[in-house]
JSON list of C-alpha atoms and ligand atoms in Angstrom, two decimals:
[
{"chain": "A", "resi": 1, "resn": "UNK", "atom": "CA", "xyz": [118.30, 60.28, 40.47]},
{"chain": "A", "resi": 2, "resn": "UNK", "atom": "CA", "xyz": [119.59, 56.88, 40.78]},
{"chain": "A", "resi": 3, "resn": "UNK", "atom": "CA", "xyz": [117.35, 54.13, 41.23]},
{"chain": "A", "resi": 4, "resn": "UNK", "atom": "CA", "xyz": [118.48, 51.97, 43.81]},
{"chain": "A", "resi": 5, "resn": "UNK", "atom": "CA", "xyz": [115.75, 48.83, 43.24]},
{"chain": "A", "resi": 6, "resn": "UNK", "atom": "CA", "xyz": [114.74, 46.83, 41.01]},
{"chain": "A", "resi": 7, "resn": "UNK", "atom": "CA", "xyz": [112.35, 47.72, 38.12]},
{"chain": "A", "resi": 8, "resn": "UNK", "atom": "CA", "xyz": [111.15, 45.84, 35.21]},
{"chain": "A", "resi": 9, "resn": "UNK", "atom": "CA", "xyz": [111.65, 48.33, 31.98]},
{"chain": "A", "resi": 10, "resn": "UNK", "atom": "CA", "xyz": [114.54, 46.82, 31.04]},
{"chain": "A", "resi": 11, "resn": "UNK", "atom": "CA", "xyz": [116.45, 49.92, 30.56]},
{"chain": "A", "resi": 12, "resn": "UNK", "atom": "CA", "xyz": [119.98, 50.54, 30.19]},
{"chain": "A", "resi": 13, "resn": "UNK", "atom": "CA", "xyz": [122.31, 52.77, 31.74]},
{"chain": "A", "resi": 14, "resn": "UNK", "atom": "CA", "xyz": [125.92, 53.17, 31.29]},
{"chain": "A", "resi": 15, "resn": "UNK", "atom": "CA", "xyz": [127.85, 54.79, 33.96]},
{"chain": "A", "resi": 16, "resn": "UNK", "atom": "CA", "xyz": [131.02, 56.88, 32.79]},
{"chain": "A", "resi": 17, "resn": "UNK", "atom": "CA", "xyz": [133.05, 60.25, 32.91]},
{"chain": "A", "resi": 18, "resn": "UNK", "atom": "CA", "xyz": [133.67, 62.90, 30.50]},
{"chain": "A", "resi": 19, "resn": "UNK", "atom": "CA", "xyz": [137.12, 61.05, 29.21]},
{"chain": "A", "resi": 20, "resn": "UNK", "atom": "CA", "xyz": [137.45, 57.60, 30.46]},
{"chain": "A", "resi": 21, "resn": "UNK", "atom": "CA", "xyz": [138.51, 56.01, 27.30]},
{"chain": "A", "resi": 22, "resn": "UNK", "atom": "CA", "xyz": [137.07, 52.31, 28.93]},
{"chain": "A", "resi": 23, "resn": "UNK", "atom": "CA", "xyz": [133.76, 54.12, 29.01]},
{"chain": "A", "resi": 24, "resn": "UNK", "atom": "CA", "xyz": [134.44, 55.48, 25.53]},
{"chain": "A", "resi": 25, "resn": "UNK", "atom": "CA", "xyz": [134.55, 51.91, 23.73]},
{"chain": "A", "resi": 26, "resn": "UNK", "atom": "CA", "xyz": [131.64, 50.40, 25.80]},
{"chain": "A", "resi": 27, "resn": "UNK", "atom": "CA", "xyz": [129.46, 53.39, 24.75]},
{"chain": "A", "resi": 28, "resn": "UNK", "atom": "CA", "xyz": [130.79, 53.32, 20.76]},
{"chain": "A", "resi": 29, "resn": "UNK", "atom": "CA", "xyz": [130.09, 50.05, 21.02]},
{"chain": "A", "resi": 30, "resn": "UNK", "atom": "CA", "xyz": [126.75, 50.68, 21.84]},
{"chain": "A", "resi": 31, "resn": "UNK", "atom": "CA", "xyz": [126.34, 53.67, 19.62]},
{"chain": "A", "resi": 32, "resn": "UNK", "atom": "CA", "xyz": [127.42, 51.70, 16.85]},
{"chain": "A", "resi": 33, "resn": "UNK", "atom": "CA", "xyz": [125.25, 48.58, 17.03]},
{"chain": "A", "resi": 34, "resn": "UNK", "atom": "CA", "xyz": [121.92, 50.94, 17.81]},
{"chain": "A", "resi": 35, "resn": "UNK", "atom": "CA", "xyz": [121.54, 50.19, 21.48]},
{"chain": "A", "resi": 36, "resn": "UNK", "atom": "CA", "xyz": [118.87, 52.12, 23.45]},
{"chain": "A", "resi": 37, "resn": "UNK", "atom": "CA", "xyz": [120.75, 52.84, 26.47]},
{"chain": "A", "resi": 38, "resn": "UNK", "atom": "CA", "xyz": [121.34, 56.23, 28.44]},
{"chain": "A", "resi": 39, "resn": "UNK", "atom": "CA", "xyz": [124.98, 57.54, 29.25]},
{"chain": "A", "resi": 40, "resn": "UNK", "atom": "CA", "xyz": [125.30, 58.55, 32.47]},
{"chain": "A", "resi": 41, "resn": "UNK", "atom": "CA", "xyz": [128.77, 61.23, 33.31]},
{"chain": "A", "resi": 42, "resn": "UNK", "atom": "CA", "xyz": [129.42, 60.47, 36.85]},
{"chain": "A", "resi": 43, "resn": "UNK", "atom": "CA", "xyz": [132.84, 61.60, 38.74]},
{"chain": "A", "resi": 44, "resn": "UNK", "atom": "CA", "xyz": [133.97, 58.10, 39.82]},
{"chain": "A", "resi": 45, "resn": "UNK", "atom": "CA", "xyz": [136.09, 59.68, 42.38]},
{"chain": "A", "resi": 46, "resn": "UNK", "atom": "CA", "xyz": [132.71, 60.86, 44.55]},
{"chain": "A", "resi": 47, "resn": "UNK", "atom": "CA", "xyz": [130.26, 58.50, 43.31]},
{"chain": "A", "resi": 48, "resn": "UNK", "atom": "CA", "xyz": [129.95, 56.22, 46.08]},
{"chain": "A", "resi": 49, "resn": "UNK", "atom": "CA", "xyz": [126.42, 55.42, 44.80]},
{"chain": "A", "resi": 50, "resn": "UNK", "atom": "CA", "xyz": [128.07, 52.99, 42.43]},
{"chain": "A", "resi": 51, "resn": "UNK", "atom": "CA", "xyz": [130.41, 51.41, 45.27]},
{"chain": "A", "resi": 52, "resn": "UNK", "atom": "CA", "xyz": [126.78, 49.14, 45.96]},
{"chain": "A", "resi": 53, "resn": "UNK", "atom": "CA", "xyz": [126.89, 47.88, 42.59]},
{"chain": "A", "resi": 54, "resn": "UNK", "atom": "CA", "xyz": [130.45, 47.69, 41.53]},
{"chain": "A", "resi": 55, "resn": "UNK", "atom": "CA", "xyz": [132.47, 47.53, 44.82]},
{"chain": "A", "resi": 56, "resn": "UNK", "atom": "CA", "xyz": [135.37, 48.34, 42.38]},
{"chain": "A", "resi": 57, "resn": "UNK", "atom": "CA", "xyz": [133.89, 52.16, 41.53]},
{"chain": "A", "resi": 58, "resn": "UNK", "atom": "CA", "xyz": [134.62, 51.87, 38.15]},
{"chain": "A", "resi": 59, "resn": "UNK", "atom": "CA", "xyz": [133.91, 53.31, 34.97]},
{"chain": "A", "resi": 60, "resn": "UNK", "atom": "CA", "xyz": [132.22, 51.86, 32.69]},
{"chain": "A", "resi": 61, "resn": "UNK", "atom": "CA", "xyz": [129.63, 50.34, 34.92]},
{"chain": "A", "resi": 62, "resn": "UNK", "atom": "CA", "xyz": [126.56, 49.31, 33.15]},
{"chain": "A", "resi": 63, "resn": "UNK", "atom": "CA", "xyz": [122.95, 49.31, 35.30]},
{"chain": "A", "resi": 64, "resn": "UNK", "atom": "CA", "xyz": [120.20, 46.79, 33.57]},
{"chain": "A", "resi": 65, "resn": "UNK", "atom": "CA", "xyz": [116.44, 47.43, 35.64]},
{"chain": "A", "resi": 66, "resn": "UNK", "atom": "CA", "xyz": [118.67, 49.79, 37.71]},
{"chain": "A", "resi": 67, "resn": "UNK", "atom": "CA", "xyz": [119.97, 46.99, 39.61]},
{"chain": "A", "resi": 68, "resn": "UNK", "atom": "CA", "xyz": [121.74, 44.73, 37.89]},
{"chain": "A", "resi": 69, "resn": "UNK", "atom": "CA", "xyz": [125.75, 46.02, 37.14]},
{"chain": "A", "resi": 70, "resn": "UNK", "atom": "CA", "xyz": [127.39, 44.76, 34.43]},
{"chain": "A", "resi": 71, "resn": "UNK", "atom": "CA", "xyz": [131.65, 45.74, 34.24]},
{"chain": "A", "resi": 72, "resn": "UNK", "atom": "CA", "xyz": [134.39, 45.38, 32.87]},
{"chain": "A", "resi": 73, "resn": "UNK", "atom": "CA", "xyz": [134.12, 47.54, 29.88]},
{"chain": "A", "resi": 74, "resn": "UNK", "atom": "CA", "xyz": [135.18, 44.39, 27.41]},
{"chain": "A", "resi": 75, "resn": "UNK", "atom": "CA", "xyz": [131.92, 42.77, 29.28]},
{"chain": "A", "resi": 76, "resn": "UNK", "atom": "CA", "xyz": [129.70, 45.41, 28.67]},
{"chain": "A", "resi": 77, "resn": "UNK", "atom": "CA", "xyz": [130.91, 45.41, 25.14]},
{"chain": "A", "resi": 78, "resn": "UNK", "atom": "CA", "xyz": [130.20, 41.65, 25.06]},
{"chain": "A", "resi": 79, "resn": "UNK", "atom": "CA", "xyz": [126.86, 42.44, 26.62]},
{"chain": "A", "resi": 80, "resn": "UNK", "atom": "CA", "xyz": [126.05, 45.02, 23.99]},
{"chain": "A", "resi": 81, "resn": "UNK", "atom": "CA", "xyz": [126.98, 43.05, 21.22]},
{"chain": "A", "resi": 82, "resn": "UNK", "atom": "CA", "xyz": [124.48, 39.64, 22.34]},
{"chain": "A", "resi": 83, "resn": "UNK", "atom": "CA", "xyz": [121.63, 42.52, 23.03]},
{"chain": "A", "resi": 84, "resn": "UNK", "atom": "CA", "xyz": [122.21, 43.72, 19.80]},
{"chain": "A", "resi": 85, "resn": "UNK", "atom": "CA", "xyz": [121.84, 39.81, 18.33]},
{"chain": "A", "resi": 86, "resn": "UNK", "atom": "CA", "xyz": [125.95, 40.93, 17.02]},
{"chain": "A", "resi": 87, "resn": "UNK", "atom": "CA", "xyz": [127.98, 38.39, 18.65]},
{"chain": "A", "resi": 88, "resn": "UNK", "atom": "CA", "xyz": [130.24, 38.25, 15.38]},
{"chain": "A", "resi": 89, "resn": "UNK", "atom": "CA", "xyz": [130.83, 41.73, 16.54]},
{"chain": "A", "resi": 90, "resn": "UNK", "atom": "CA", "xyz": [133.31, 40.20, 19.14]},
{"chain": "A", "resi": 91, "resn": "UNK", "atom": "CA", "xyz": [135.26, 38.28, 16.79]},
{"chain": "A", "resi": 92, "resn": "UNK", "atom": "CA", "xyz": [135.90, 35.76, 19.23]},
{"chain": "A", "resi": 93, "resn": "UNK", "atom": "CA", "xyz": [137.19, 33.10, 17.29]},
{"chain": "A", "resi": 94, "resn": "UNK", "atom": "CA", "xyz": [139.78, 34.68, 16.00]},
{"chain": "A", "resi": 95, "resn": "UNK", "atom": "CA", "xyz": [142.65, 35.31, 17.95]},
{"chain": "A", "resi": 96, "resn": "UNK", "atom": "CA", "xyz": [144.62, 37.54, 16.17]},
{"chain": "A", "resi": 97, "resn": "UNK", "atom": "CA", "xyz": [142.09, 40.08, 16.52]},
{"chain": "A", "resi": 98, "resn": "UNK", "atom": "CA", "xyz": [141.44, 39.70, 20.10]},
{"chain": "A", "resi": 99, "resn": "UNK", "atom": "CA", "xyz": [145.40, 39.93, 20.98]},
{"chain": "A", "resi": 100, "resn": "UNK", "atom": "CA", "xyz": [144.90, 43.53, 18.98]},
{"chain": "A", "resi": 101, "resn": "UNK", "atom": "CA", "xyz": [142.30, 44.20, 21.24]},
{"chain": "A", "resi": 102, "resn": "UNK", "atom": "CA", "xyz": [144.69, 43.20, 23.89]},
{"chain": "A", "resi": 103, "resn": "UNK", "atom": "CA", "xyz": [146.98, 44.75, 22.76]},
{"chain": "A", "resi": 104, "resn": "UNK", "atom": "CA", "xyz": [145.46, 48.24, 22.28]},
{"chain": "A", "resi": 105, "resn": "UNK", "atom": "CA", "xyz": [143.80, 47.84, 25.67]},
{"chain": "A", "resi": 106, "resn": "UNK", "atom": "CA", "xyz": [147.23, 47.40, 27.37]},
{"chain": "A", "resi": 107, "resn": "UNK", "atom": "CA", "xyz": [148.78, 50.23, 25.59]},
{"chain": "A", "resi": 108, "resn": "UNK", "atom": "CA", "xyz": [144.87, 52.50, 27.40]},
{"chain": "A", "resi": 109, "resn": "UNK", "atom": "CA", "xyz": [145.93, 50.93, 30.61]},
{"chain": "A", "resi": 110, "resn": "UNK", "atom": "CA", "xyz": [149.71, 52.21, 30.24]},
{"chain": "A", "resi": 111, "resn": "UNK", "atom": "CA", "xyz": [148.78, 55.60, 29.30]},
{"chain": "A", "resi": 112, "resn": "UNK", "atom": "CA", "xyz": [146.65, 55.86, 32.31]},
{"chain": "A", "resi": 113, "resn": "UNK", "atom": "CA", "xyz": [149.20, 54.69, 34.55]},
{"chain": "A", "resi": 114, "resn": "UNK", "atom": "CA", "xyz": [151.41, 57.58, 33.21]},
{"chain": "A", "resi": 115, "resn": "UNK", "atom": "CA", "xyz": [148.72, 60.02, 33.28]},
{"chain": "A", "resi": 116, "resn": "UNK", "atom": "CA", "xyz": [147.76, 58.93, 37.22]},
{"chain": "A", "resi": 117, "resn": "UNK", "atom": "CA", "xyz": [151.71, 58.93, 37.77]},
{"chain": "A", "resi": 118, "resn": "UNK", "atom": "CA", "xyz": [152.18, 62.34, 36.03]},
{"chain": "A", "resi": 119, "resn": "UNK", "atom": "CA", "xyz": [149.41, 64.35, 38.56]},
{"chain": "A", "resi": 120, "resn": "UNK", "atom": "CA", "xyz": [151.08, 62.72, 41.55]},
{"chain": "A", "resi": 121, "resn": "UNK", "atom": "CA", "xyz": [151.96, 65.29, 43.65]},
{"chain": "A", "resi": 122, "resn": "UNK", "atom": "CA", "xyz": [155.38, 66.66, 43.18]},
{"chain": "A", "resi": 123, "resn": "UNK", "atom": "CA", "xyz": [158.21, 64.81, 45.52]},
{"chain": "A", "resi": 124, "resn": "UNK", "atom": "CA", "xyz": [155.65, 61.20, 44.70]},
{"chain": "A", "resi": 125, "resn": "UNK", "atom": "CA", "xyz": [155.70, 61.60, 41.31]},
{"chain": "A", "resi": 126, "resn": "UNK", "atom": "CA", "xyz": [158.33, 59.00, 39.92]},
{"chain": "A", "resi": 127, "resn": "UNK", "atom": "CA", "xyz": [160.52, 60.13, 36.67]},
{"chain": "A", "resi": 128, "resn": "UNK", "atom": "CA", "xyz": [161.61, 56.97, 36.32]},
{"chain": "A", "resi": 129, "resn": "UNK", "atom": "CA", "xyz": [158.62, 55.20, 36.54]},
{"chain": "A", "resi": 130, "resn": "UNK", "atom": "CA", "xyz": [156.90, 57.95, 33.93]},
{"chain": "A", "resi": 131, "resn": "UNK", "atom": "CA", "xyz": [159.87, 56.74, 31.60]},
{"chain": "A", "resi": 132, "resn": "UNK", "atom": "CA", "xyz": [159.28, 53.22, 31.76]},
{"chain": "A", "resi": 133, "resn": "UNK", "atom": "CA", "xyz": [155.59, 53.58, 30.96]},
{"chain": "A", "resi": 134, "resn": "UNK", "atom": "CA", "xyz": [156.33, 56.16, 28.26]},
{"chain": "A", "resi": 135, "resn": "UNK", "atom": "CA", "xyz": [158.99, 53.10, 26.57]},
{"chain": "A", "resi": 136, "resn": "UNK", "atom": "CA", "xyz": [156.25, 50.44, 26.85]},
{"chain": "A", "resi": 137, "resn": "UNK", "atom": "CA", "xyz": [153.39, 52.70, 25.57]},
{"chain": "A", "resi": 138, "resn": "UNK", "atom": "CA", "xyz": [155.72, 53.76, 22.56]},
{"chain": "A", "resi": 139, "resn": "UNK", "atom": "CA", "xyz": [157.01, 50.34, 21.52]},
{"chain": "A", "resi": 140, "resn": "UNK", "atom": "CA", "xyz": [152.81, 48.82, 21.72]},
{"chain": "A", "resi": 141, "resn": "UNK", "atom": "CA", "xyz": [152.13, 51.54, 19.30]},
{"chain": "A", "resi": 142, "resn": "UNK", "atom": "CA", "xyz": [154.87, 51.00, 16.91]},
{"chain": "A", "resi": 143, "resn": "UNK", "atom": "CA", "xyz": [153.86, 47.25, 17.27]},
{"chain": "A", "resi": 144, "resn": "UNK", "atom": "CA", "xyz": [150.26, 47.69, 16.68]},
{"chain": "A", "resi": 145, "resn": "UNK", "atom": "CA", "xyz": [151.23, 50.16, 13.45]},
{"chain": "A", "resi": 146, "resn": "UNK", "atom": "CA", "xyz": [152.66, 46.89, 11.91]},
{"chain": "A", "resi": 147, "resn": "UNK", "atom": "CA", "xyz": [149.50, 45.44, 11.91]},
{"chain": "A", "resi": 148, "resn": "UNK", "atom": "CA", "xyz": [147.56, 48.68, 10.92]},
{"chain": "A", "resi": 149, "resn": "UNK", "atom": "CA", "xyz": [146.73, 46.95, 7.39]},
{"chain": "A", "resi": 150, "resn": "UNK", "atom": "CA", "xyz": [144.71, 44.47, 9.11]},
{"chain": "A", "resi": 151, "resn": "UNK", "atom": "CA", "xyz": [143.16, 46.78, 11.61]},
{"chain": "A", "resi": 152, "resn": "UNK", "atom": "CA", "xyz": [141.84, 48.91, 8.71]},
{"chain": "A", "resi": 153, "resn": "UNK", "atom": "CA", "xyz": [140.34, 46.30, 6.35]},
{"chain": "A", "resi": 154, "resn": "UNK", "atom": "CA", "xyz": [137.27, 44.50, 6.87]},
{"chain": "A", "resi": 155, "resn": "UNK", "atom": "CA", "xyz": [133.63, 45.55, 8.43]},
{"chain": "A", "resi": 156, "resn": "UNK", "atom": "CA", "xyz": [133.31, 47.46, 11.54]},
{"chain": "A", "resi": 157, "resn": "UNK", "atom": "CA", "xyz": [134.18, 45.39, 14.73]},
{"chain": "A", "resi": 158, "resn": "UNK", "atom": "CA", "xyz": [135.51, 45.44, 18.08]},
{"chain": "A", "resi": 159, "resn": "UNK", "atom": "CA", "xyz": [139.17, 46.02, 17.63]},
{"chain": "A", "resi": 160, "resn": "UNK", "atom": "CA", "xyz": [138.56, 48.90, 15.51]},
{"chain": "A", "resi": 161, "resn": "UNK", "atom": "CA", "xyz": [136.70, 50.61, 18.05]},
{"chain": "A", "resi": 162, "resn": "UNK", "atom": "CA", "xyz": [139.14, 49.57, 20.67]},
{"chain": "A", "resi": 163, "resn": "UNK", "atom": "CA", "xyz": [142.15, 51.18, 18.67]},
{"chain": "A", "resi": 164, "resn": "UNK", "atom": "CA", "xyz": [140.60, 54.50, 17.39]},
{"chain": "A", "resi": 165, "resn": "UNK", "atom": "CA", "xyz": [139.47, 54.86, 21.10]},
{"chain": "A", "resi": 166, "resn": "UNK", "atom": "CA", "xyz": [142.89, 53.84, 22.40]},
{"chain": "A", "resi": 167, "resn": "UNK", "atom": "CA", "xyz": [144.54, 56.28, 19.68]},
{"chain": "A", "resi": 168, "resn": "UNK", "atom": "CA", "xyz": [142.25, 59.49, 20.71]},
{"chain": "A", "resi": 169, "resn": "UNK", "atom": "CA", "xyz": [143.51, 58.47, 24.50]},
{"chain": "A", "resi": 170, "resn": "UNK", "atom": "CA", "xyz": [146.92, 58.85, 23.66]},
{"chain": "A", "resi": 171, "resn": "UNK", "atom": "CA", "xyz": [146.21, 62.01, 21.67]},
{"chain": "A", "resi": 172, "resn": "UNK", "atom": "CA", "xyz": [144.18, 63.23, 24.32]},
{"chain": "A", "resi": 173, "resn": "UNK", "atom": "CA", "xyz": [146.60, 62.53, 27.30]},
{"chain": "A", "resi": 174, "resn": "UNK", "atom": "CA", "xyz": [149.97, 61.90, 25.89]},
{"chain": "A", "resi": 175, "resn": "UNK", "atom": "CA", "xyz": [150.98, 62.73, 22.97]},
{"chain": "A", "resi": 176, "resn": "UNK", "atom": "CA", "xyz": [149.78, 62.92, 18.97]},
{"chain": "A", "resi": 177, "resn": "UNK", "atom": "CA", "xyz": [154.04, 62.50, 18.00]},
{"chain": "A", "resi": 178, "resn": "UNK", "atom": "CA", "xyz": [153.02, 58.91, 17.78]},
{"chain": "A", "resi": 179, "resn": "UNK", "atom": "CA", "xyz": [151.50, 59.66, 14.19]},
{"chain": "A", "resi": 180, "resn": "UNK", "atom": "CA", "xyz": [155.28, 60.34, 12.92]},
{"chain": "A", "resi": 181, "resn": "UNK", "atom": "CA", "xyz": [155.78, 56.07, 13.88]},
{"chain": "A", "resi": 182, "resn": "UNK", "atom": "CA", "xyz": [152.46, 55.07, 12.87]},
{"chain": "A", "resi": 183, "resn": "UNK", "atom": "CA", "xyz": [151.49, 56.23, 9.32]},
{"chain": "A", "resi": 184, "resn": "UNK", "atom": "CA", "xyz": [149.15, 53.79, 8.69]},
{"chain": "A", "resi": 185, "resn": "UNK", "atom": "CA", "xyz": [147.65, 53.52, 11.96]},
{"chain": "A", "resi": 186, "resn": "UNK", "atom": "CA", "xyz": [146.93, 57.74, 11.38]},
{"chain": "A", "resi": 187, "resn": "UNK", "atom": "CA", "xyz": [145.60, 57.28, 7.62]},
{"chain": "A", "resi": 188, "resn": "UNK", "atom": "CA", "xyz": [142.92, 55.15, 9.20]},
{"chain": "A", "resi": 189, "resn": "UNK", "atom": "CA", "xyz": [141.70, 57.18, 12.51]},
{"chain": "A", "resi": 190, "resn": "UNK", "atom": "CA", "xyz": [141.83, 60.31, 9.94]},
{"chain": "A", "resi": 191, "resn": "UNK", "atom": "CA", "xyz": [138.21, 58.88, 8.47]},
{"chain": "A", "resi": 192, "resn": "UNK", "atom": "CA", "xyz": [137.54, 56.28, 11.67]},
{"chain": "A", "resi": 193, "resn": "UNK", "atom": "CA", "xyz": [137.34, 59.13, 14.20]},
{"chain": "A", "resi": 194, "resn": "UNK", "atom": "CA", "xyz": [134.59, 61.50, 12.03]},
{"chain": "A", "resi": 195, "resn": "UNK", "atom": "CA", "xyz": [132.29, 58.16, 12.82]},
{"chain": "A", "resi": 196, "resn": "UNK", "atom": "CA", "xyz": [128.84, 59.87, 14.46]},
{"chain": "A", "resi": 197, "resn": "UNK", "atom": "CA", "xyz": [130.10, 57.33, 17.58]},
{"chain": "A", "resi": 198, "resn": "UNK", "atom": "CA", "xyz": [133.24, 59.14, 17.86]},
{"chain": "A", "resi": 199, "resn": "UNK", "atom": "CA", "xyz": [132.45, 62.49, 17.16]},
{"chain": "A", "resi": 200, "resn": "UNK", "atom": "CA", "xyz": [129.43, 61.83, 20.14]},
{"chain": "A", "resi": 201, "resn": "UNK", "atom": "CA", "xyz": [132.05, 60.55, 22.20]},
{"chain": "A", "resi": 202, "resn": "UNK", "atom": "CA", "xyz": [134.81, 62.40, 21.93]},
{"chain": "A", "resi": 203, "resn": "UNK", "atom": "CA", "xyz": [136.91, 62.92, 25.88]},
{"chain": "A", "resi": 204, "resn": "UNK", "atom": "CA", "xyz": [136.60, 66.49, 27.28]},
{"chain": "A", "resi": 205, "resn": "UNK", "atom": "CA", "xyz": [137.32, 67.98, 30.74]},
{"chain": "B", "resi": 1, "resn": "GSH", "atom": "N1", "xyz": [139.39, 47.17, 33.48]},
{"chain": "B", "resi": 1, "resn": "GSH", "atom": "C1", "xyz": [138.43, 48.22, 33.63]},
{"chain": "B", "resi": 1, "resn": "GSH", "atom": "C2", "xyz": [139.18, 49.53, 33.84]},
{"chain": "B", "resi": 1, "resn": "GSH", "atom": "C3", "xyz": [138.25, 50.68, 34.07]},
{"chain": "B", "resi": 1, "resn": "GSH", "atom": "C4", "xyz": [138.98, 51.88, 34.64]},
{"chain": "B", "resi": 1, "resn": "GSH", "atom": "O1", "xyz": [140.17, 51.85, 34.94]},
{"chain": "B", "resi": 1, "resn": "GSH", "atom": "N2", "xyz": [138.24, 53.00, 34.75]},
{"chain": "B", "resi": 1, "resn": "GSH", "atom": "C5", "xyz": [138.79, 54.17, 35.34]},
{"chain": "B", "resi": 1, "resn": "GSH", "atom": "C6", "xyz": [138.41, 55.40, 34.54]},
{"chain": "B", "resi": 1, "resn": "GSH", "atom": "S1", "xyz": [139.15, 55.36, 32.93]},
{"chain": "B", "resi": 1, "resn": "GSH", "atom": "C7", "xyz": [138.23, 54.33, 36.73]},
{"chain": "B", "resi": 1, "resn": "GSH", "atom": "O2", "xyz": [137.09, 54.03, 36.95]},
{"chain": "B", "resi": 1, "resn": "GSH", "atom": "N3", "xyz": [139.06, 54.79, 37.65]},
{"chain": "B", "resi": 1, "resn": "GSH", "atom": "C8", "xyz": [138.67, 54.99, 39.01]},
{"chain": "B", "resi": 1, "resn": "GSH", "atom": "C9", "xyz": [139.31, 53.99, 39.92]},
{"chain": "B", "resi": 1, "resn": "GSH", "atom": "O3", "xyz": [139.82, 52.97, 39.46]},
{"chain": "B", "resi": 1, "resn": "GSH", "atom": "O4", "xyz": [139.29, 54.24, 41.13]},
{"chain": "B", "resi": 1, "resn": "GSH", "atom": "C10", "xyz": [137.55, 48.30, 32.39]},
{"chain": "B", "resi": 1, "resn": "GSH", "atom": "O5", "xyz": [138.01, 47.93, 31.31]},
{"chain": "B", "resi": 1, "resn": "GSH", "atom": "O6", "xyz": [136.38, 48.70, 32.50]}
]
C-alpha cells in the first residue's frame, strides 16, 4: 500500500529494487548508522506510483510522512547521516575522500551504462560503445586500486560503503577479473563485504 498523503509518524521508507547498487549504498548507509527505516523493492520500470514524487522514477527514492521524497542516493545518504546526528559520516571536508566517492560512483554509473547497452536488443546494441565503457570502467578501477591503502584504513565512512558497493556491482554485472588488477582493493572487500549491511543487502534477481 502506498500512502499517497501526508501523515505525521515520521517514518521512513526507502524505495529500491532487488540490485540497484544506488539503492544498495543509501540503504548500507542506513543499516550501518542504525536508522529505523523500511526498504521498499519496487520494479522502477512499472512503478509509476513514484513518478508523483520523483518525476525522475528513480531508485533510491526515499518517502519521509509518506510524502515527502528525498533522491539522489548521495542525498539520501546525506539525509541518513544528519538523522543519525553522523554528519562526520560524510567526510565532507575532505576532498580526497569525496573525489573517491566520485570516483567509485562514476565507475557504478559506467557499469550500468554497459549493462543497459549489453540487453539492448540485438542490431541496437553497440560493440563499440560496450568497448569504450568496458576501457573507462577498467582504467577507474585500476585508479581507485592505487588508492586502496587509504580506502581501507580509518573508521567506517561513506567512501567505504560507496566502493565495496561499487565493487559487488561490478562483480555482480561485469566481471570479478578486476581482482587480478586490484589486490588491495580485493584484500579489503574480502572482510568489508561479510559486514551484516552487506550480507542484508547483497543484489539478486
Ligand atoms: N543518480 C541517481 C541514479 C539512480 C539510478 O540510476 N537508479 C536506477 C537503478 S540502479 C534507476 O532508477 N533506473 C531507472 C531509470 O532511470 O529509468 C542516484 O544516485 O540515485
Amino acid at each position: 500500500m502506498i500512502a499517497m498523503g501526508c501523515s505525521e509518524d515520521r517514518k521512513l521508507v526507502l524505495y529500491g529494487g532487488p540490485n540497484s547498487p544506488f539503492a544498495r549504498m543509501a540503504r548500507v548507509v542506513g543499516l550501518e548508522l542504525g536508522l529505523d527505516f523500511e526498504y521498499s523493492v519496487i520494479d522502477v520500470y512499472s512503478a509509476s506510483f513514484l513518478d508523483a514524487f520523483n518525476p525522475l522514477r528513480q531508485i533510491p527514492t526515499l518517502l519521509v510522512n509518506g510524502c515527502d521524497a528525498i533522491y539522489d542516493s548521495r542525498v539520501i545518504m546525506a539525509e541518513f547521516a544528519f538523522r543519525a546526528g553522523r554528519p562526520d559520516f560524510l567526510h565532507d571536508r575532505d576532498s580526497m575522500k569525496s573525489t573517491r566517492v566520485a570516483l567509485s560512483i562514476g565507475i557504478t554509473e559506467t557499469c550500468l551504462q554497459h549493462r543497459m547497452e549489453s540487453i539492448r536488443p540485438e542490431g541496437e546494441r553497440s560493440g563499440a560503445v560496450l568497448a569504450k565503457l568496458a576501457v573507462k570502467l577498467e582504467r577507474g578501477l585500476r585508479h581507485l586500486e592505487k588508492m586502496a591503502g587509504e580506502i581501507s584504513a580509518g573508521p567506517l565512512r561513506l567512501e567505504q560503503v560507496v566502493a565495496a558497493c561499487m565493487l559487488e556491482y561490478v562483480d555482480y554485472r561485469y566481471s570479478g577479473d578486476w581482482r587480478a588488477d586490484c589486490p588491495g582493493l580485493r584484500d579489503w572487500l574480502l572482510n568489508f563485504r561479510e559486514r551484516g549491511s552487506m550480507v542484508a543487502s547483497r543484489p539478486y534477481g
